[in-house]
Amino acid sequence: MSFSSFSEPIFNKVTPHWAALSQRWGLKPVALKEGAILLVGWTVLTWLAFVCSLLFIEVGERSDLSLLEGLLGGGLIGLAQWQMLRFSCGESSATPWKSSHRWLVASVLGWGTLTLFHVGALGWMAPGSAHNLFFRSLLGLVYGGYVGAGLGIAQWLAIRKQVAGAWRWVPLSSGTWAVAIALGWLVGGCLRAVSHLFISEVVGLLVAWGAIAILSGLGIVGLMYQEKS
Amino acid sequence: MRLLIASLQQLISRWAHLTRQQLALLSLAGFLLLLVLLGEGNHQPNTALIQTRLNQAQPVETWKANIQESEIRGVWITNVASSVLFAPWGISRAVHELADMHFNTLYPVVWNRGKSFYHSDTLKQLTGHAIAPLMTLTHPTADPHETMLKEGHKNNLRVIPWFEYGFMVPLHSRLAQQHPNWLTTRQNGSPYLHESSFTEGADNENADNESADNESADNESTESAEQTNGLLSRLLNSGAPSELGWLNPLHPEVQSLILSLVGEVVGEYSVDGIQFDDHFALPAAFGYDDYTVALYREEHEGQFPPTNTDDAEWTRWRADKLSQFVGVLHERVKATCPTCIISLSPNPATFAYRYHLQDWRTWLKNGWLDELVVQVYRDDPEKFEGELAKDTLQSSMDKIPVSIGILTGTWKRPISFEQIRAQVISSRDHHLSGVSFFYWDTLWSYFTPESPQQRRQNFRDLFADEPTR
């Protein structure tokens, strides 16, 4: 039994539902499959890029990430996301994008600039252990929103010609980071209170980056594959 | 040359379907990655390291003499719950960081779980593996122990290989399975020893005051405990074997094995000495194997050993046999490497003798030891102070350098830096020769209560001065 003979009946059943969904969400129906692939690939690669970055960047409590580490971290994340954009938005796709490499440049420069402003470490940073859980979450919301907005602006510059209403990426990125960092720091804080080990904060950041990967993936798919009016 | 580069570019572009700009970006990313890889993950400013490297020019004798005069600042490096020996850059990174923090002594593991962490012909013949199999995967070409020595000496650190498991072996190891007659047994004929029943006794806050009943109760419940050990427990123990046994220190073939292993380490590597710890002993519950019983009967007009494991004469007899072997070992080490020191890291003397039949006071009296690192793994400051003030420790200091083994934590038992600082200061107040920390991975890592950066800063402050005593 070939894969297509197994999968075709499933696709035939699912396609009308997808079409209805895309109509409701304002997406191009033909792009729905591509969008799903982009979402999954984006999520997985972004998260794995963060895991890889831990080989070179040490999670800490202070925003003392060096410029090189900021560039490297941003580069790794940007590289992973660019690969997905390249793959999903090639010439044969529904939304061809020839200059997707700009995403990588924007990510590297965005992280680098944030590092210069001493907030670039946020993706690799935990708040001090003295803070209570509520305060940690609040800090996460504020700092996450700030960094997300900074990154969003840099990346908006990369997608503004490709995507209509690309400005929406800025608040979207800000919101994504705010929620994700708050969640990650909350999880990290809870685990640390139980285990008394700093590794809890790393686990919290893994959760945060998981949330960043999924939420930003949903955002980018929504923007890239929106129905053009 | 240009033609070659152009063709190469074309080839890569065609292969990856990349534009020139994309290729340039990839090259930039590759360059950045290379920079970080070359940095080997050193995250802190390395001003002290630069200084250390500048000092490399001094002769080996000079820095060794300096260490003799200095506060001993040691650390144990093990393979258990640690990646340092397995990561390709782990050894080099660890040694550089330790030198940067003004440490001066390394105790790297060379013998653990029936495996060696250096190339051993003896074990190759016995087990088929010259070195722990995982090490051959992560260090396919280099001998990791040689790397440790080279890096350590380059950074002015003493390297004293540590025979961590001593006579303890996992029962599923090839060594134990191929030579069951080398194992000693308890009174019921069982060779089982749960590791926790050994170490928990040592870690016990009231070690010296505990009754023997607790220890034997631990041993009695060993087999049932093994059955309740689940996957989680094993994971928390870093895959530590749950079924452990004990090589009989009185058995001539076991003694021959240990002498061969030690001979290889001191004879074939430029080590500064060797170290044994509380596992170089015989737990009081053991000694009822056929060989030991026959030997006892031979020397006691056919009488069987007492059933009471704590019987004074039975304890003394077994401890003396172990001491005799230490004498032989000392002779062999000094004959092979006269400059090598023999270091011992036991529990406090009374406990070591009573529960592990390790009569290190006699070993010291006979001049068989050159360095003591007494494990004082106590959380309670009063109990810690109490151990340091004991007469045995103070009188030992008149003969050889005596330092204190301080626990910096385990995965299951994280220890705050405040406690570590207090214990180091207390050791200094008692005029001890120095401290050694158990273990590398809980000095500054994610497996500590504080962040690695914070922990490093704390150690940097604690060891800011040149080590003098």
XYZ file of C-alpha atoms in Angstrom:
698
model
C 0.000 0.000 0.000
C 1.470 3.325 -1.060
C 1.321 6.430 1.097
C -0.886 8.267 -1.407
C -3.500 5.510 -1.484
C -3.625 5.724 2.280
C -3.601 9.514 2.570
C -5.815 10.531 -0.377
C -9.139 9.486 1.184
C -8.172 11.384 4.338
C -7.244 14.514 2.373
C -10.490 14.261 0.365
C -12.460 14.192 3.582
C -10.518 16.963 5.247
C -10.288 19.355 2.266
C -13.891 20.697 2.372
C -13.502 21.420 6.074
C -10.188 23.171 5.428
C -11.787 25.231 2.678
C -14.583 26.287 5.032
C -12.065 27.138 7.716
C -9.926 29.179 5.353
C -12.976 31.109 4.228
C -13.871 31.877 7.824
C -10.279 32.886 8.722
C -9.756 34.872 5.526
C -6.975 32.618 4.233
C -6.268 31.491 0.710
C -7.713 27.936 0.510
C -4.894 26.665 -1.738
C -2.337 27.829 0.822
C -3.814 26.065 3.803
C -1.623 22.974 3.452
C 1.445 25.121 2.897
C 0.469 27.178 5.915
C 0.145 24.082 8.086
C 3.561 22.881 6.986
C 5.035 26.312 7.679
C 3.441 26.417 11.130
C 4.716 22.989 12.168
C 8.171 23.513 10.657
C 8.466 27.013 12.099
C 7.479 25.832 15.572
C 9.788 22.850 15.625
C 12.798 24.591 14.075
C 12.475 27.720 16.231
C 12.378 25.619 19.379
C 15.261 23.424 18.242
C 17.297 26.519 17.371
C 16.837 27.710 20.947
C 17.928 24.298 22.246
C 21.030 24.507 20.019
C 21.740 28.006 21.272
C 22.025 26.607 24.804
C 25.204 24.872 23.706
C 26.812 28.285 23.335
C 24.804 30.632 25.504
C 24.530 30.171 29.248
C 21.207 31.047 30.852
C 21.665 33.509 33.693
C 19.897 35.917 35.958
C 21.497 39.056 34.653
C 21.177 40.695 31.266
C 24.857 40.246 30.592
C 24.624 38.592 27.205
C 27.565 39.690 25.093
C 27.001 41.219 21.661
C 28.469 38.106 20.087
C 26.093 35.864 22.027
C 23.174 38.114 21.080
C 24.153 37.934 17.425
C 24.664 34.199 17.633
C 21.368 33.520 19.427
C 19.465 35.764 17.029
C 21.335 34.237 14.129
C 20.423 30.692 15.105
C 16.750 31.507 15.625
C 16.645 33.626 12.470
C 18.399 30.929 10.454
C 15.865 28.304 11.529
C 12.905 30.532 10.707
C 14.425 31.661 7.418
C 14.847 28.035 6.368
C 11.126 27.482 6.879
C 10.235 30.678 5.021
C 12.541 29.630 2.166
C 10.980 26.206 2.040
C 7.360 27.309 2.331
C 7.575 30.511 0.306
C 9.613 29.284 -2.642
C 8.777 30.266 -6.218
C 6.325 27.415 -6.654
C 4.375 28.286 -3.524
C 1.174 30.245 -3.278
C 3.036 33.150 -1.694
C 6.442 33.284 -3.388
C 8.980 35.414 -1.536
C 12.356 35.890 -3.189
C 13.974 37.935 -0.433
C 13.188 35.735 2.531
C 16.839 35.963 3.620
C 15.947 39.439 4.892
C 14.250 37.679 7.805
C 17.616 36.275 8.884
C 19.294 39.665 8.582
C 16.466 41.316 10.534
C 16.660 38.704 13.292
C 20.424 38.994 13.697
C 20.368 42.791 13.668
C 17.296 42.879 15.917
C 18.879 40.676 18.580
C 22.185 42.471 18.246
C 20.553 45.870 18.771
C 18.519 44.598 21.724
C 21.737 43.255 23.254
C 23.283 46.705 22.951
C 20.288 48.030 24.883
C 20.884 45.308 27.529
C 17.577 43.542 26.910
C 18.741 41.110 24.252
C 19.394 38.464 26.889
C 15.727 38.081 27.710
C 15.312 34.856 25.745
C 18.179 33.373 27.754
C 17.513 35.034 31.069
C 15.620 34.258 34.245
C 14.455 36.765 36.827
C 16.082 36.690 40.262
C 15.005 33.950 42.631
C 13.870 36.522 45.197
C 10.816 37.503 43.149
C 7.491 35.865 43.923
C 5.508 34.118 41.210
C 3.103 37.003 40.617
C 5.919 39.514 40.248
C 7.827 37.158 37.941
C 4.815 36.894 35.648
C 4.315 40.648 35.695
C 7.985 41.222 34.860
C 7.694 38.650 32.083
C 4.731 40.477 30.589
C 6.477 43.839 30.647
C 9.947 42.766 29.492
C 8.546 40.213 27.039
C 6.308 42.837 25.471
C 9.245 45.235 25.214
C 11.605 42.770 23.557
C 8.843 41.395 21.335
C 8.095 44.900 20.085
C 11.788 45.561 19.381
C 12.171 42.328 17.469
C 8.851 42.868 15.741
C 9.995 46.239 14.406
C 13.221 44.729 13.025
C 11.324 41.871 11.390
C 8.584 44.160 10.110
C 11.269 45.872 8.055
C 11.953 42.512 6.435
C 8.373 41.572 5.603
C 6.760 44.938 4.933
C 7.086 44.618 1.131
C 5.950 41.012 1.073
C 2.980 41.180 3.399
C 0.025 43.531 3.310
C -0.553 45.139 6.689
C 2.824 43.901 7.898
C 2.711 46.457 10.736
C 0.459 43.999 12.558
C 3.532 41.829 13.132
C 4.849 44.361 15.665
C 1.966 44.127 18.199
C 1.651 40.437 17.442
C 5.298 39.816 18.252
C 5.066 41.979 21.348
C 2.011 40.082 22.610
C 3.548 36.711 21.806
C 6.716 37.500 23.734
C 4.845 39.010 26.654
C 2.635 35.935 27.124
C 5.416 33.425 26.446
C 8.021 34.964 28.747
C 5.466 35.433 31.524
C 4.443 31.784 31.160
C 8.043 30.559 31.023
C 9.128 32.550 34.059
C 6.065 31.372 35.963
C 6.784 27.716 35.151
C 10.482 28.215 35.930
C 9.643 29.861 39.239
C 7.271 27.079 40.285
C 9.790 24.371 39.412
C 12.626 26.227 41.134
C 10.601 26.590 44.297
C 10.181 22.805 44.367
C 13.570 21.600 43.121
C 15.856 24.401 44.377
C 17.836 23.929 41.175
C 18.576 26.609 38.587
C 17.868 24.107 35.801
C 14.186 24.863 36.537
C 14.670 28.267 34.939
C 16.082 26.613 31.827
C 13.016 24.365 31.685
C 10.869 27.487 32.077
C 12.647 29.101 29.127
C 12.147 25.946 27.073
C 8.420 26.334 27.761
C 8.617 30.047 26.916
C 10.357 29.334 23.611
C 7.797 26.626 22.850
C 5.064 29.221 23.292
C 7.014 31.797 21.256
C 7.499 29.244 18.484
C 3.809 28.286 18.289
C 2.336 31.775 18.700
C 4.756 33.473 16.316
C 4.210 30.575 13.889
C 0.458 31.178 13.956
C 1.102 34.878 13.467
C 3.446 34.484 10.520
C 1.150 31.966 8.812
C -1.788 34.305 9.316
C 0.123 37.198 7.802
C 1.749 35.321 4.931
C -1.336 33.440 3.814
C -4.070 36.005 4.401
C -6.627 36.437 1.660
C -5.570 39.466 -0.313
C -8.451 41.858 -0.734
C 43.342 29.785 -7.014
C 40.588 32.303 -7.918
C 39.258 29.848 -10.460
C 39.152 27.189 -7.779
C 37.250 29.431 -5.344
C 34.825 30.527 -8.085
C 34.154 26.895 -9.069
C 33.671 25.981 -5.433
C 31.214 28.842 -4.973
C 29.346 27.796 -8.093
C 29.255 24.220 -6.948
C 27.907 25.133 -3.510
C 25.394 27.583 -4.997
C 24.123 24.980 -7.417
C 23.939 22.340 -4.717
C 22.047 24.469 -2.246
C 20.229 26.613 -4.825
C 21.443 29.665 -2.964
C 21.994 33.149 -4.273
C 25.285 34.946 -3.671
C 23.711 37.006 -0.888
C 22.356 33.920 0.792
C 25.736 32.276 0.509
C 27.366 35.321 2.098
C 24.890 35.190 4.985
C 25.518 31.506 5.491
C 29.253 32.146 5.554
C 28.713 34.852 8.180
C 26.635 32.479 10.317
C 29.307 29.796 9.917
C 32.001 32.246 10.944
C 30.064 33.283 14.049
C 29.528 29.639 14.965
C 33.231 28.952 14.537
C 34.089 31.871 16.802
C 31.896 30.490 19.572
C 33.163 26.947 19.119
C 36.718 28.154 19.413
C 35.703 29.949 22.610
C 34.637 26.545 24.001
C 31.778 28.018 25.953
C 33.850 30.127 28.314
C 31.260 32.653 29.325
C 33.172 34.689 31.845
C 35.969 37.188 31.291
C 39.210 35.275 31.393
C 41.637 37.775 32.846
C 42.809 35.325 35.485
C 43.124 32.616 32.884
C 45.346 34.842 30.796
C 47.491 35.376 33.885
C 47.565 31.624 34.489
C 48.712 31.019 30.974
C 51.399 33.654 31.299
C 52.680 31.770 34.327
C 53.023 28.556 32.386
C 56.648 29.291 31.829
C 57.547 28.438 35.433
C 59.130 25.017 35.947
C 56.933 22.139 37.066
C 58.865 21.764 40.338
C 58.234 25.412 41.188
C 54.462 25.296 40.891
C 54.299 21.923 42.634
C 56.266 23.411 45.514
C 53.948 26.417 45.491
C 50.941 24.136 45.861
C 52.574 22.400 48.824
C 52.799 25.805 50.477
C 49.361 26.875 49.353
C 45.828 26.240 50.452
C 44.705 23.077 48.673
C 41.757 23.916 46.425
C 40.626 20.706 44.880
C 37.652 19.315 43.047
C 36.492 15.814 42.228
C 35.629 15.161 38.607
C 33.430 12.135 38.124
C 31.530 10.466 35.305
C 28.360 10.087 37.384
C 25.705 12.751 36.784
C 28.284 14.636 34.778
C 29.013 15.262 31.121
C 32.486 16.699 31.593
C 34.326 13.552 30.525
C 31.986 12.834 27.642
C 31.608 16.204 25.902
C 34.425 16.611 23.370
C 35.377 20.004 24.839
C 34.373 19.170 28.438
C 37.780 18.466 29.973
C 39.510 21.456 28.476
C 36.684 23.797 29.463
C 36.501 22.486 33.030
C 40.251 22.754 33.595
C 40.412 26.283 32.192
C 37.515 27.434 34.351
C 39.019 25.860 37.474
C 42.391 27.463 36.825
C 40.627 30.746 36.288
C 39.032 30.416 39.728
C 42.406 29.732 41.412
C 41.837 26.016 41.998
C 45.052 24.000 42.148
C 44.140 20.307 42.418
C 42.064 17.928 40.307
C 40.871 14.501 41.388
C 39.577 13.017 38.120
C 37.912 9.621 38.205
C 39.854 6.735 36.658
C 37.936 3.752 38.052
C 34.186 3.513 38.434
C 31.485 0.841 37.995
C 34.031 -1.776 36.958
C 35.291 0.424 34.121
C 38.361 2.555 33.660
C 38.543 6.110 32.366
C 42.052 5.699 31.002
C 43.436 3.059 28.639
C 43.903 -0.028 30.767
C 45.455 -3.188 29.338
C 44.495 -5.060 32.505
C 40.808 -4.337 32.039
C 41.051 -4.950 28.296
C 42.173 -8.502 29.096
C 39.559 -8.990 31.799
C 36.511 -7.304 30.337
C 37.318 -6.660 26.683
C 37.156 -2.880 27.200
C 40.336 -0.860 27.745
C 38.234 2.169 28.654
C 34.568 2.895 29.422
C 32.810 2.268 26.070
C 31.073 5.668 25.972
C 34.451 7.364 26.241
C 35.655 5.693 23.059
C 32.695 7.225 21.249
C 33.237 10.752 22.535
C 37.044 10.614 22.503
C 37.769 8.313 19.539
C 41.391 9.351 19.116
C 42.654 10.944 22.334
C 43.070 9.355 25.759
C 40.832 11.552 27.954
C 42.981 10.953 31.014
C 46.041 12.103 29.102
C 44.091 15.202 28.036
C 43.168 15.862 31.665
C 46.817 15.613 32.715
C 48.056 17.766 29.862
C 45.450 20.478 30.396
C 45.833 20.331 34.175
C 49.599 20.657 34.182
C 49.478 23.337 31.495
C 47.299 25.340 33.889
C 49.447 24.605 36.969
C 47.013 22.187 38.594
C 47.998 18.996 40.372
C 46.254 15.983 38.837
C 45.639 13.109 41.233
C 43.602 10.310 39.613
C 40.816 9.065 41.833
C 39.830 5.393 42.106
C 36.260 6.360 42.907
C 34.630 2.951 43.238
C 37.486 1.320 45.114
C 36.309 -2.250 45.710
C 32.680 -1.562 44.780
C 31.422 -3.022 41.487
C 28.033 -3.351 39.838
C 26.912 -6.956 39.962
C 26.011 -6.866 36.273
C 29.512 -5.728 35.290
C 31.649 -8.151 33.321
C 34.185 -8.150 36.091
C 31.657 -9.336 38.670
C 29.970 -11.781 36.343
C 33.174 -13.400 35.151
C 34.688 -13.602 38.625
C 31.890 -14.206 41.138
C 34.461 -15.690 43.531
C 36.079 -12.247 43.760
C 32.979 -10.864 45.461
C 32.597 -10.857 49.180
C 29.230 -11.683 50.749
C 27.073 -10.885 53.717
C 26.146 -13.384 56.365
C 23.152 -14.662 54.381
C 25.422 -15.308 51.400
C 24.111 -12.334 49.461
C 26.629 -10.227 47.527
C 24.155 -7.307 47.205
C 24.914 -3.858 48.473
C 22.707 -0.945 47.627
C 24.857 2.125 47.002
C 22.603 4.301 49.150
C 22.990 1.962 52.091
C 26.697 2.691 51.876
C 26.650 6.411 51.156
C 23.692 7.342 53.332
C 25.574 6.031 56.286
C 28.509 8.223 55.383
C 26.369 11.277 54.875
C 24.542 10.732 58.083
C 24.596 13.803 60.264
C 25.057 11.676 63.358
C 27.488 9.295 61.761
C 29.698 8.718 64.746
C 26.860 8.339 67.185
C 24.670 6.119 65.095
C 24.205 2.603 66.288
C 25.308 -0.213 64.080
C 21.710 -1.379 63.984
C 20.784 1.332 61.532
C 23.503 0.304 59.146
C 22.695 -3.373 59.312
C 19.027 -2.595 58.978
C 19.932 -0.731 55.800
C 21.825 -3.705 54.512
C 19.108 -6.148 55.429
C 16.540 -4.144 53.542
C 18.788 -3.804 50.521
C 17.295 -6.482 48.363
C 13.746 -5.326 48.922
C 14.834 -1.762 48.210
C 16.296 -2.874 44.901
C 12.979 -4.267 43.850
C 11.185 -0.992 44.554
C 13.701 1.069 42.595
C 11.913 2.409 39.581
C 13.012 4.187 36.450
C 12.667 7.615 38.077
C 14.910 6.624 40.928
C 17.541 5.366 38.507
C 17.305 8.532 36.451
C 17.809 10.640 39.566
C 20.817 8.494 40.334
C 22.154 9.155 36.833
C 21.703 5.564 35.788
C 23.696 4.349 38.753
C 23.506 0.582 38.981
C 21.006 -0.531 41.590
C 22.695 -3.880 42.116
C 26.100 -3.359 43.576
C 28.554 -5.795 45.033
C 31.900 -5.632 46.766
C 35.195 -7.055 45.564
C 36.871 -8.880 48.400
C 39.874 -6.744 49.446
C 41.402 -9.803 51.126
C 41.342 -11.946 47.991
C 44.803 -12.167 46.342
C 43.369 -11.926 42.811
C 41.383 -8.812 43.700
C 44.474 -7.306 45.276
C 46.414 -8.168 42.139
C 43.771 -6.416 40.002
C 43.935 -3.239 42.086
C 47.738 -3.283 42.078
C 47.734 -3.665 38.279
C 45.297 -0.778 37.790
C 47.232 1.481 40.136
C 50.499 0.405 38.502
C 49.175 1.397 35.088
C 48.056 4.829 36.287
C 51.226 5.758 38.167
C 53.561 4.008 35.737
C 52.206 5.114 32.385
C 50.914 8.620 33.071
C 52.641 11.685 34.493
C 50.323 11.829 37.505
C 51.036 13.684 40.740
C 49.651 10.851 42.841
C 46.618 8.642 43.280
C 43.591 8.891 45.490
C 41.266 6.396 47.118
C 38.148 7.211 49.088
C 35.654 5.592 51.432
C 34.987 2.861 48.852
C 38.510 1.568 49.366
C 37.186 -0.330 52.327
C 35.106 -3.295 53.401
C 31.606 -2.563 54.713
C 31.211 -4.169 58.121
C 28.369 -6.412 56.940
C 30.658 -8.153 54.444
C 33.377 -10.731 54.903
C 31.352 -13.954 55.031
C 32.455 -15.252 51.612
C 34.152 -18.641 51.346
C 37.652 -17.251 50.893
C 37.521 -14.919 53.897
C 35.842 -17.490 56.118
C 38.503 -20.096 55.214
C 41.269 -17.595 55.919
C 39.703 -16.670 59.240
C 39.314 -20.300 60.256
C 42.907 -21.004 59.269
C 44.079 -18.281 61.626
C 41.578 -19.078 64.400
C 41.959 -22.794 64.944
C 38.980 -23.651 62.788
C 36.550 -21.250 64.400
C 33.951 -19.587 62.194
C 33.731 -15.776 62.114
C 31.330 -14.285 64.671
C 27.757 -13.803 63.522
C 27.798 -10.346 65.059
C 29.161 -8.198 62.225
C 30.347 -5.593 64.766
C 32.272 -8.020 66.932
C 35.411 -6.146 67.995
C 37.895 -8.907 67.177
C 36.224 -9.740 63.836
C 36.238 -6.034 62.935
C 39.904 -5.686 63.926
C 40.931 -8.822 61.995
C 39.303 -7.670 58.764
C 40.560 -4.079 59.168
C 44.116 -5.334 59.731
C 43.959 -7.467 56.589
C 42.884 -4.410 54.615
C 45.669 -2.376 56.231
C 48.229 -5.008 55.219
C 47.162 -4.580 51.621
C 47.466 -0.791 51.899
C 51.065 -1.331 53.017
C 51.767 -3.405 49.900
C 50.054 -0.849 47.722
C 52.098 1.976 49.212
C 55.308 0.078 48.565
C 54.316 -0.621 44.958
C 53.322 2.979 44.212
C 56.506 4.436 45.664
C 58.630 1.896 43.792
C 56.992 2.834 40.502
C 56.698 6.583 41.057
C 58.659 7.920 44.041
C 57.263 11.440 43.632
C 53.619 10.326 43.496
C 51.572 11.003 46.595
C 48.993 8.637 48.034
C 45.904 10.588 48.937
C 42.958 9.213 50.861
C 39.511 10.720 51.140
C 37.821 8.793 53.934
C 34.999 9.494 56.335
C 35.876 10.684 59.830
C 38.088 8.100 61.516
C 35.694 6.481 64.004
C 32.962 6.039 61.440
C 35.396 4.841 58.767
C 36.758 2.126 61.041
C 33.475 1.029 62.539
C 31.371 0.840 59.396
C 33.904 0.508 56.593
C 36.752 -1.235 58.441
C 38.999 1.496 57.068
C 41.578 2.015 59.816
C 43.188 5.064 58.272
C 44.713 6.169 61.562
C 46.991 3.119 61.314
C 47.709 3.846 57.659
C 48.712 7.346 58.643
C 50.833 6.140 61.562
C 52.687 3.766 59.257
C 53.474 6.578 56.825
C 51.426 5.097 53.997
C 49.462 8.290 53.346
C 50.750 11.592 51.999
C 47.496 13.527 51.996
C 44.112 13.278 53.683
C 40.918 14.804 52.357
C 38.373 13.963 55.033
C 34.799 14.011 53.771
C 32.721 16.153 56.092
C 29.412 16.255 54.254
C 27.370 17.859 57.015
C 24.704 20.523 56.565
C 24.498 21.453 60.233
C 27.195 24.074 60.996
C 27.668 22.783 64.552
C 28.210 19.212 63.420
C 30.586 20.408 60.715
C 32.572 22.401 63.263
C 32.508 19.430 65.616
C 34.131 17.165 63.023
C 36.845 19.715 62.314
C 37.681 20.113 65.968
C 38.175 16.383 66.580
C 41.542 15.287 67.906
C 42.207 12.773 65.127
C 41.954 15.448 62.493
C 44.057 17.900 64.429
C 46.768 15.324 65.199
C 46.827 14.143 61.583
C 47.638 17.691 60.533
C 50.980 17.400 62.307
C 51.997 14.584 59.961
C 50.563 15.319 56.491
C 48.417 17.927 54.724
C 44.808 17.442 55.766
C 42.031 19.100 53.840
C 38.273 18.855 54.085
C 35.933 17.372 51.503
C 32.963 19.715 51.149
C 29.770 18.710 49.388
C 28.689 21.333 46.849
C 25.533 19.409 46.089
C 24.015 16.643 44.046
C 20.963 16.690 41.777
C 18.850 15.459 44.646
C 20.546 17.546 47.316
C 21.317 21.072 46.093
C 23.498 23.130 48.415
C 23.497 26.897 48.617
C 26.707 28.834 48.249
C 26.216 30.348 51.686
C 26.747 26.924 53.263
C 29.786 26.270 51.086
C 31.334 29.632 51.963
C 30.740 29.066 55.686
C 32.400 25.639 55.522
C 35.437 26.927 53.619
C 35.869 29.738 56.148
C 35.480 27.278 59.008
C 38.179 25.042 57.476
C 40.478 28.056 57.241
C 39.734 28.969 60.856
C 40.793 25.458 61.899
C 44.073 25.897 59.976
C 43.417 22.956 57.691
C 45.478 22.536 54.541
C 42.588 23.309 52.244
C 39.337 22.086 50.818
C 38.139 19.860 48.040
C 34.678 20.021 46.563
C 32.391 17.218 45.551
C 31.861 17.686 42.690
C 32.711 19.646 39.518
C 29.161 19.737 38.147
C 27.713 21.309 41.258
C 30.354 24.011 41.604
C 28.709 26.248 39.028
C 26.137 24.773 36.710
C 22.406 24.600 36.137
C 22.274 21.940 38.870
C 22.890 24.420 41.677
C 20.458 26.664 43.570
C 22.054 29.842 42.187
C 22.707 30.705 38.552
C 26.056 29.515 37.138
C 27.273 33.111 36.715
C 26.381 33.966 40.301
C 28.056 30.825 41.574
C 31.231 31.528 39.605
C 31.331 35.065 40.949
C 30.962 33.703 44.484
C 33.841 31.255 44.035
C 35.910 33.991 42.419
C 35.362 36.157 45.508
C 36.044 33.268 47.897
C 39.300 32.384 46.149
C 40.216 35.923 45.159
C 43.485 35.848 47.054
C 46.408 33.746 46.058
C 46.061 30.475 47.951
C 48.254 30.729 51.042
C 48.016 28.961 54.341
